[in-house]
Amino acid sequence: MSTSPVVDVEGKRLSLSNLDKVLYPSTGFTKGQVIDYYARIAPALLPHLAGRPVTMKRYPDGVDSEYFYEKNAPKHRPDWVKTAPIWSRHNRRHINFLLVDDLPTLTWLANLASLEIHPSLAFASDINCPTMMVFDLDPGPPANVVQCAQVGLWLREIFDHWGLKSFPKTSGSKGLQIYIPLNTPTTYDVTKPFANALARLLEHDHPELVVSDMKKEVRAGKVFVDWSQNDEHKTTVSVYSLRAREHPTVSTPVTWEEVERALKKRDPGLLVFEAPKVVERFEKMGDLHAPVLKLKQSLPQVQPVAAAPAARPVTVDLAAQAEEDEPEPKSEPKSEPKTAANQRAGKTNSKGKSAPKSPAKKKRRAV
């Protein structure tokens, strides 16, 4: 990539600065390399940013120095950089969020040392309608991404029972993130309680490993299933975004087979990817996260989940719904043992028999 301070990017002239400045001291990864990475990964990244309000996380002096989040688009931006005014109830005013729809804007963003890019789960044109649901699996030491892989596979199993596809990506930091594309009319009032109920279901079924509570003091050695990201006021790090870690790691889409392999080998290094490797993966494998943009799915109708008071055991309602939605086997055993959820909720299937075990219980394994 040219080190010239002025470059032409798709007809837009940009003044680039301090290209030799080291932003990742442990590896010597420079600002010029950051810009180069984003230029190379742009064909994969830009479709996941287009039309979505973006929050920048800027590290002007590198990952070992101070950083700041920036939601409001800088006033000194070029006139061709697009923004979207989004009402903020907390600030009681509109915030002009950036829209990163093209390579010139992405390059300008990288030149600001915005190492991390955090888009909304919704488009600016319909900010209250998320197009996806996300679970951020965050390990509390000594747990790591291997334990997150186990929890992610339990989540996949639950969604498989509803016939819904899910897509994993590394956080690029410590954990794993699971996306469920929707691309159908919904609201955060539906997706957030649903995600909360699923997190509590996993915590109920696997208390030795899973926690749904945000309190850090209860997360040691466990995986926090962060359901709260499903909120109009929050953003999740974008797929293909760099992370401000010791090395220039990237939030990378992976296959479920790769997740299974990392769990089987108990090797967290199998789910860590740095910028050059991510570009190679995209050139070889394409965008593994592309279905998240187009695949249309609807969450099952579980009314008690969305409307349940705080004291109600919504995990039981959700588990029972998953069991009732499961296709009946071709040949049924003479009798089936009741699960703990069935015993408390008194749920039976359409033929009066106890429902099968909850999907999260089927492949329980120690990690």
Short mmCIF file of C-alpha atoms in Angstrom, two decimals:
data_model
loop_
_atom_site.label_atom_id
_atom_site.label_comp_id
_atom_site.label_asym_id
_atom_site.label_seq_id
_atom_site.Cartn_x
_atom_site.Cartn_y
_atom_site.Cartn_z
CA MET A 1 0.00 0.00 0.00
CA SER A 2 1.24 3.50 -0.79
CA THR A 3 2.78 5.46 2.08
CA SER A 4 1.94 8.76 0.40
CA PRO A 5 0.17 11.19 2.73
CA VAL A 6 -2.49 11.79 0.05
CA VAL A 7 -4.23 8.90 -1.71
CA ASP A 8 -7.14 8.49 -4.10
CA VAL A 9 -9.71 5.94 -2.93
CA GLU A 10 -12.51 5.36 -5.44
CA GLY A 11 -12.37 8.97 -6.54
CA LYS A 12 -12.15 10.42 -3.03
CA ARG A 13 -8.89 12.11 -1.97
CA LEU A 14 -7.72 11.28 1.54
CA SER A 15 -4.84 12.69 3.57
CA LEU A 16 -3.35 9.85 5.57
CA SER A 17 -1.16 10.54 8.58
CA ASN A 18 1.50 8.79 10.65
CA LEU A 19 1.46 5.59 8.61
CA ASP A 20 4.61 4.32 10.34
CA LYS A 21 3.18 4.85 13.83
CA VAL A 22 3.15 1.58 15.77
CA LEU A 23 -0.32 0.87 17.18
CA TYR A 24 0.41 -2.68 18.38
CA PRO A 25 3.77 -2.38 20.20
CA SER A 26 4.19 -6.12 20.90
CA THR A 27 4.20 -6.94 17.21
CA GLY A 28 5.20 -3.65 15.56
CA PHE A 29 1.88 -3.54 13.65
CA THR A 30 1.59 0.00 12.30
CA LYS A 31 -1.20 2.36 11.43
CA GLY A 32 -0.37 1.84 7.76
CA GLN A 33 -0.89 -1.91 8.23
CA VAL A 34 -4.21 -1.25 9.96
CA ILE A 35 -5.38 0.79 6.96
CA ASP A 36 -4.05 -1.86 4.58
CA TYR A 37 -5.91 -4.63 6.45
CA TYR A 38 -9.22 -2.79 6.30
CA ALA A 39 -8.72 -2.06 2.59
CA ARG A 40 -8.09 -5.75 1.87
CA ILE A 41 -10.97 -7.07 3.97
CA ALA A 42 -13.41 -4.38 2.79
CA PRO A 43 -15.26 -6.63 0.29
CA ALA A 44 -16.24 -8.90 3.19
CA LEU A 45 -16.68 -6.24 5.87
CA LEU A 46 -18.60 -3.48 4.13
CA PRO A 47 -21.83 -5.46 3.55
CA HIS A 48 -22.00 -6.05 7.33
CA LEU A 49 -21.68 -2.31 8.03
CA ALA A 50 -23.78 -0.81 5.24
CA GLY A 51 -26.75 1.18 6.48
CA ARG A 52 -26.02 0.54 10.16
CA PRO A 53 -25.10 3.20 12.75
CA VAL A 54 -21.48 2.65 13.78
CA THR A 55 -19.66 3.43 17.00
CA MET A 56 -15.90 3.92 16.75
CA LYS A 57 -13.42 2.76 19.38
CA ARG A 58 -10.33 4.86 18.79
CA TYR A 59 -6.75 4.24 19.94
CA PRO A 60 -4.80 7.27 18.68
CA ASP A 61 -1.63 6.25 20.53
CA GLY A 62 -1.96 2.50 20.21
CA VAL A 63 -3.49 -0.38 22.12
CA ASP A 64 -1.37 0.20 25.23
CA SER A 65 -2.58 3.79 25.63
CA GLU A 66 -5.83 5.61 26.27
CA TYR A 67 -8.82 4.98 24.04
CA PHE A 68 -12.27 6.45 23.66
CA TYR A 69 -15.61 5.57 22.09
CA GLU A 70 -17.03 7.99 19.57
CA LYS A 71 -20.66 7.80 18.53
CA ASN A 72 -21.19 11.29 17.19
CA ALA A 73 -19.50 11.71 13.81
CA PRO A 74 -16.51 14.09 14.03
CA LYS A 75 -17.24 17.59 12.77
CA HIS A 76 -14.06 17.58 10.68
CA ARG A 77 -15.24 14.69 8.55
CA PRO A 78 -15.21 14.96 4.75
CA ASP A 79 -18.51 16.11 3.27
CA TRP A 80 -18.95 12.77 1.49
CA VAL A 81 -19.04 10.78 4.75
CA LYS A 82 -22.64 9.78 5.41
CA THR A 83 -24.32 10.03 8.81
CA ALA A 84 -27.69 9.09 10.29
CA PRO A 85 -29.39 11.06 13.08
CA ILE A 86 -30.58 8.67 15.79
CA TRP A 87 -32.55 9.89 18.79
CA SER A 88 -30.87 9.20 22.13
CA ARG A 89 -33.23 9.08 25.08
CA HIS A 90 -30.28 9.14 27.47
CA ASN A 91 -28.79 12.30 25.91
CA ARG A 92 -32.18 13.74 24.94
CA ARG A 93 -30.92 14.70 21.51
CA HIS A 94 -30.09 13.25 18.14
CA ILE A 95 -26.66 11.69 17.64
CA ASN A 96 -25.19 11.72 14.15
CA PHE A 97 -23.86 8.19 13.81
CA LEU A 98 -21.49 7.29 11.00
CA LEU A 99 -22.61 5.10 8.14
CA VAL A 100 -19.67 3.14 6.77
CA ASP A 101 -21.05 2.20 3.37
CA ASP A 102 -17.96 2.41 1.15
CA LEU A 103 -14.20 1.97 1.00
CA PRO A 104 -13.32 5.70 1.23
CA THR A 105 -15.27 5.99 4.49
CA LEU A 106 -13.72 2.81 5.88
CA THR A 107 -10.24 4.08 4.98
CA TRP A 108 -10.96 7.45 6.59
CA LEU A 109 -12.16 5.61 9.70
CA ALA A 110 -8.99 3.51 9.89
CA ASN A 111 -6.89 6.66 9.51
CA LEU A 112 -8.56 7.94 12.70
CA ALA A 113 -7.07 4.89 14.47
CA SER A 114 -10.54 3.49 15.00
CA LEU A 115 -9.16 -0.01 15.47
CA GLU A 116 -12.52 -1.41 16.48
CA ILE A 117 -15.82 -0.92 14.66
CA HIS A 118 -19.08 -1.58 16.49
CA PRO A 119 -22.27 -1.51 14.35
CA SER A 120 -25.88 -1.66 15.49
CA LEU A 121 -27.89 -4.87 15.12
CA ALA A 122 -30.44 -2.78 13.21
CA PHE A 123 -30.39 -0.50 10.19
CA ALA A 124 -30.53 3.26 10.74
CA SER A 125 -33.71 3.32 8.66
CA ASP A 126 -35.51 1.09 11.20
CA ILE A 127 -33.48 1.37 14.37
CA ASN A 128 -35.95 -0.54 16.56
CA CYS A 129 -35.97 -3.64 14.32
CA PRO A 130 -32.87 -5.80 14.83
CA THR A 131 -32.05 -8.00 11.86
CA MET A 132 -30.31 -10.56 14.07
CA MET A 133 -29.96 -11.80 17.63
CA VAL A 134 -26.54 -12.22 19.24
CA PHE A 135 -25.08 -14.03 22.24
CA ASP A 136 -21.70 -12.82 23.45
CA LEU A 137 -19.98 -15.68 25.30
CA ASP A 138 -17.46 -14.13 27.69
CA PRO A 139 -15.21 -16.45 29.73
CA GLY A 140 -14.21 -15.65 33.30
CA PRO A 141 -10.64 -16.82 33.95
CA PRO A 142 -9.43 -19.51 34.16
CA ALA A 143 -12.14 -20.37 31.59
CA ASN A 144 -11.28 -19.48 28.01
CA VAL A 145 -12.62 -19.78 24.48
CA VAL A 146 -12.60 -23.59 24.75
CA GLN A 147 -15.35 -23.41 27.37
CA CYS A 148 -17.11 -20.83 25.19
CA ALA A 149 -17.03 -23.39 22.38
CA GLN A 150 -18.93 -25.85 24.55
CA VAL A 151 -21.58 -23.28 25.47
CA GLY A 152 -21.84 -22.21 21.84
CA LEU A 153 -22.52 -25.78 20.78
CA TRP A 154 -25.24 -26.07 23.41
CA LEU A 155 -26.80 -22.90 21.98
CA ARG A 156 -26.60 -24.27 18.44
CA GLU A 157 -28.36 -27.44 19.59
CA ILE A 158 -31.25 -25.45 21.03
CA PHE A 159 -31.70 -23.46 17.82
CA ASP A 160 -31.39 -26.62 15.73
CA HIS A 161 -34.49 -27.90 17.52
CA TRP A 162 -36.42 -24.92 16.20
CA GLY A 163 -34.98 -25.33 12.73
CA LEU A 164 -33.03 -22.08 13.06
CA LYS A 165 -29.50 -21.67 11.76
CA SER A 166 -26.84 -20.01 13.89
CA PHE A 167 -23.42 -18.68 12.97
CA PRO A 168 -20.34 -18.44 15.22
CA LYS A 169 -17.53 -15.93 15.13
CA THR A 170 -14.66 -15.26 17.48
CA SER A 171 -14.88 -12.08 19.47
CA GLY A 172 -11.27 -11.42 18.54
CA SER A 173 -10.67 -10.99 22.26
CA LYS A 174 -11.33 -13.79 24.76
CA GLY A 175 -14.61 -15.34 23.73
CA LEU A 176 -17.05 -16.42 21.09
CA GLN A 177 -20.19 -14.84 19.65
CA ILE A 178 -23.20 -16.64 18.22
CA TYR A 179 -25.47 -14.89 15.69
CA ILE A 180 -29.00 -15.91 14.74
CA PRO A 181 -30.06 -14.08 11.56
CA LEU A 182 -33.68 -12.94 11.50
CA ASN A 183 -34.22 -10.38 8.72
CA THR A 184 -37.94 -10.49 9.49
CA PRO A 185 -40.07 -7.96 11.39
CA THR A 186 -39.32 -7.99 15.12
CA THR A 187 -38.29 -5.66 17.95
CA TYR A 188 -35.83 -5.65 20.82
CA ASP A 189 -38.85 -6.14 23.10
CA VAL A 190 -38.98 -9.64 21.62
CA THR A 191 -35.33 -10.52 21.05
CA LYS A 192 -33.91 -9.27 24.34
CA PRO A 193 -36.26 -11.20 26.69
CA PHE A 194 -35.91 -14.24 24.44
CA ALA A 195 -32.11 -14.09 24.67
CA ASN A 196 -32.34 -13.56 28.43
CA ALA A 197 -34.55 -16.62 28.82
CA LEU A 198 -32.18 -18.77 26.78
CA ALA A 199 -29.21 -17.62 28.86
CA ARG A 200 -31.10 -18.53 32.03
CA LEU A 201 -32.07 -21.90 30.56
CA LEU A 202 -28.40 -22.70 29.88
CA GLU A 203 -27.47 -21.52 33.37
CA HIS A 204 -30.17 -23.75 34.86
CA ASP A 205 -29.07 -26.82 32.88
CA HIS A 206 -25.31 -26.24 33.22
CA PRO A 207 -24.73 -24.32 36.47
CA GLU A 208 -21.17 -25.63 36.70
CA LEU A 209 -20.17 -23.68 33.57
CA VAL A 210 -22.77 -21.07 32.59
CA VAL A 211 -23.82 -17.83 34.25
CA SER A 212 -26.37 -15.30 32.99
CA ASP A 213 -25.67 -12.68 35.67
CA MET A 214 -23.50 -9.71 34.72
CA LYS A 215 -21.84 -9.49 38.14
CA LYS A 216 -18.15 -10.21 37.63
CA GLU A 217 -17.76 -11.80 41.04
CA VAL A 218 -19.94 -14.78 39.98
CA ARG A 219 -18.21 -15.34 36.63
CA ALA A 220 -14.87 -16.83 37.71
CA GLY A 221 -14.23 -20.06 35.82
CA LYS A 222 -17.58 -19.81 34.01
CA VAL A 223 -18.91 -18.49 30.72
CA PHE A 224 -21.11 -15.43 30.93
CA VAL A 225 -23.83 -15.65 28.28
CA ASP A 226 -24.30 -11.96 27.57
CA TRP A 227 -27.84 -11.61 26.31
CA SER A 228 -27.98 -7.86 26.99
CA GLN A 229 -26.31 -6.98 23.68
CA ASN A 230 -29.76 -7.31 22.11
CA ASP A 231 -30.61 -3.70 22.82
CA GLU A 232 -31.08 -0.63 20.65
CA HIS A 233 -28.58 1.31 22.78
CA LYS A 234 -25.80 -1.27 22.49
CA THR A 235 -23.48 -2.38 19.73
CA THR A 236 -21.41 -5.52 19.21
CA VAL A 237 -18.00 -5.59 17.61
CA SER A 238 -18.33 -6.17 13.88
CA VAL A 239 -17.31 -9.31 12.12
CA TYR A 240 -13.85 -8.68 10.58
CA SER A 241 -13.12 -5.83 13.00
CA LEU A 242 -9.67 -5.63 14.54
CA ARG A 243 -9.50 -5.82 18.32
CA ALA A 244 -7.29 -3.77 20.60
CA ARG A 245 -5.40 -6.72 22.06
CA GLU A 246 -1.68 -7.38 22.37
CA HIS A 247 -1.69 -8.77 18.83
CA PRO A 248 -3.82 -7.51 15.90
CA THR A 249 -6.48 -10.18 16.36
CA VAL A 250 -9.75 -10.02 14.45
CA SER A 251 -13.36 -10.94 15.18
CA THR A 252 -13.40 -13.81 12.71
CA PRO A 253 -16.26 -15.91 11.32
CA VAL A 254 -15.63 -19.61 11.86
CA THR A 255 -17.39 -22.84 10.98
CA TRP A 256 -19.12 -25.00 13.56
CA GLU A 257 -16.62 -27.71 12.62
CA GLU A 258 -13.80 -25.41 13.74
CA VAL A 259 -15.61 -24.78 17.03
CA GLU A 260 -16.03 -28.52 17.55
CA ARG A 261 -12.36 -29.13 16.76
CA ALA A 262 -11.20 -26.51 19.28
CA LEU A 263 -13.36 -28.15 21.96
CA LYS A 264 -12.19 -31.66 21.10
CA LYS A 265 -8.51 -30.69 21.14
CA ARG A 266 -9.02 -28.23 24.03
CA ASP A 267 -6.82 -25.77 22.14
CA PRO A 268 -7.84 -22.08 22.38
CA GLY A 269 -5.25 -21.21 19.74
CA LEU A 270 -7.45 -22.84 17.10
CA LEU A 271 -9.90 -19.95 17.51
CA VAL A 272 -7.45 -17.05 17.39
CA PHE A 273 -6.81 -15.27 14.08
CA GLU A 274 -4.68 -12.22 13.30
CA ALA A 275 -5.24 -9.75 10.47
CA PRO A 276 -3.07 -11.34 7.72
CA LYS A 277 -4.57 -14.78 8.35
CA VAL A 278 -8.12 -13.41 8.21
CA VAL A 279 -7.49 -11.95 4.76
CA GLU A 280 -6.15 -15.33 3.63
CA ARG A 281 -9.20 -17.11 5.05
CA PHE A 282 -11.56 -14.76 3.22
CA GLU A 283 -9.74 -15.22 -0.07
CA LYS A 284 -9.92 -18.99 0.35
CA MET A 285 -13.27 -19.55 2.09
CA GLY A 286 -15.30 -16.46 1.20
CA ASP A 287 -17.43 -14.70 3.79
CA LEU A 288 -18.63 -17.39 6.20
CA HIS A 289 -20.89 -14.80 7.83
CA ALA A 290 -22.67 -13.77 4.62
CA PRO A 291 -25.90 -15.73 5.41
CA VAL A 292 -26.43 -13.51 8.46
CA LEU A 293 -27.25 -10.65 6.07
CA LYS A 294 -29.98 -12.35 4.06
CA LEU A 295 -31.28 -15.51 5.75
CA LYS A 296 -34.88 -14.95 6.89
CA GLN A 297 -35.88 -16.65 10.13
CA SER A 298 -38.47 -16.00 12.82
CA LEU A 299 -38.18 -16.77 16.49
CA PRO A 300 -40.75 -19.25 17.81
CA GLN A 301 -43.79 -17.72 19.44
CA VAL A 302 -43.21 -18.10 23.18
CA GLN A 303 -45.56 -15.54 24.67
CA PRO A 304 -44.80 -16.25 28.33
CA VAL A 305 -41.15 -15.38 27.73
CA ALA A 306 -41.75 -11.86 26.52
CA ALA A 307 -44.44 -11.10 29.08
CA ALA A 308 -43.11 -12.96 32.11
CA PRO A 309 -42.57 -11.07 35.38
CA ALA A 310 -39.09 -11.23 36.85
CA ALA A 311 -40.04 -13.95 39.35
CA ARG A 312 -41.51 -16.31 36.77
CA PRO A 313 -39.25 -19.23 35.74
CA VAL A 314 -39.21 -18.31 32.06
CA THR A 315 -36.54 -20.92 31.42
CA VAL A 316 -39.16 -23.59 32.02
CA ASP A 317 -41.55 -22.04 29.48
CA LEU A 318 -38.80 -21.78 26.89
CA ALA A 319 -37.54 -25.32 27.49
CA ALA A 320 -41.05 -26.68 27.23
CA GLN A 321 -41.62 -24.79 23.98
CA ALA A 322 -38.41 -26.23 22.53
CA GLU A 323 -39.54 -29.72 23.50
CA GLU A 324 -43.02 -29.30 22.02
CA ASP A 325 -41.60 -27.96 18.75
CA GLU A 326 -39.25 -30.91 18.34
CA PRO A 327 -40.36 -33.36 15.60
CA GLU A 328 -41.61 -36.69 16.99
CA PRO A 329 -39.31 -39.67 16.37
CA LYS A 330 -40.37 -42.31 13.87
CA SER A 331 -40.65 -44.94 16.58
CA GLU A 332 -41.43 -44.00 20.16
CA PRO A 333 -40.17 -45.82 23.23
CA LYS A 334 -42.79 -47.25 25.54
CA SER A 335 -42.09 -44.66 28.17
CA GLU A 336 -39.93 -41.58 28.51
CA PRO A 337 -38.48 -40.15 31.73
CA LYS A 338 -39.52 -36.67 32.72
CA THR A 339 -36.96 -33.88 32.73
CA ALA A 340 -36.69 -31.50 35.66
CA ALA A 341 -38.36 -28.83 33.53
CA ASN A 342 -41.25 -31.20 32.72
CA GLN A 343 -41.72 -32.17 36.35
CA ARG A 344 -42.00 -28.55 37.45
CA ALA A 345 -44.07 -27.35 34.53
CA GLY A 346 -46.17 -30.50 34.11
CA LYS A 347 -45.64 -30.43 30.35
CA THR A 348 -46.60 -33.36 28.13
CA ASN A 349 -46.61 -33.85 24.41
CA SER A 350 -49.70 -34.09 22.22
CA LYS A 351 -50.08 -37.80 23.00
CA GLY A 352 -50.06 -37.31 26.74
CA LYS A 353 -46.49 -38.53 27.26
CA SER A 354 -43.64 -36.70 28.90
CA ALA A 355 -41.76 -34.44 26.49
CA PRO A 356 -38.20 -35.43 25.49
CA LYS A 357 -35.24 -34.00 27.34
CA SER A 358 -34.41 -30.37 26.71
CA PRO A 359 -31.94 -29.89 23.85
CA ALA A 360 -29.39 -28.26 26.11
CA LYS A 361 -29.15 -31.47 28.14
CA LYS A 362 -28.58 -33.98 25.37
CA LYS A 363 -24.84 -33.66 24.86
CA ARG A 364 -23.65 -32.43 28.18
CA ARG A 365 -19.93 -32.94 28.53
CA ALA A 366 -17.33 -31.81 31.02
CA VAL A 367 -14.92 -29.08 30.00
#
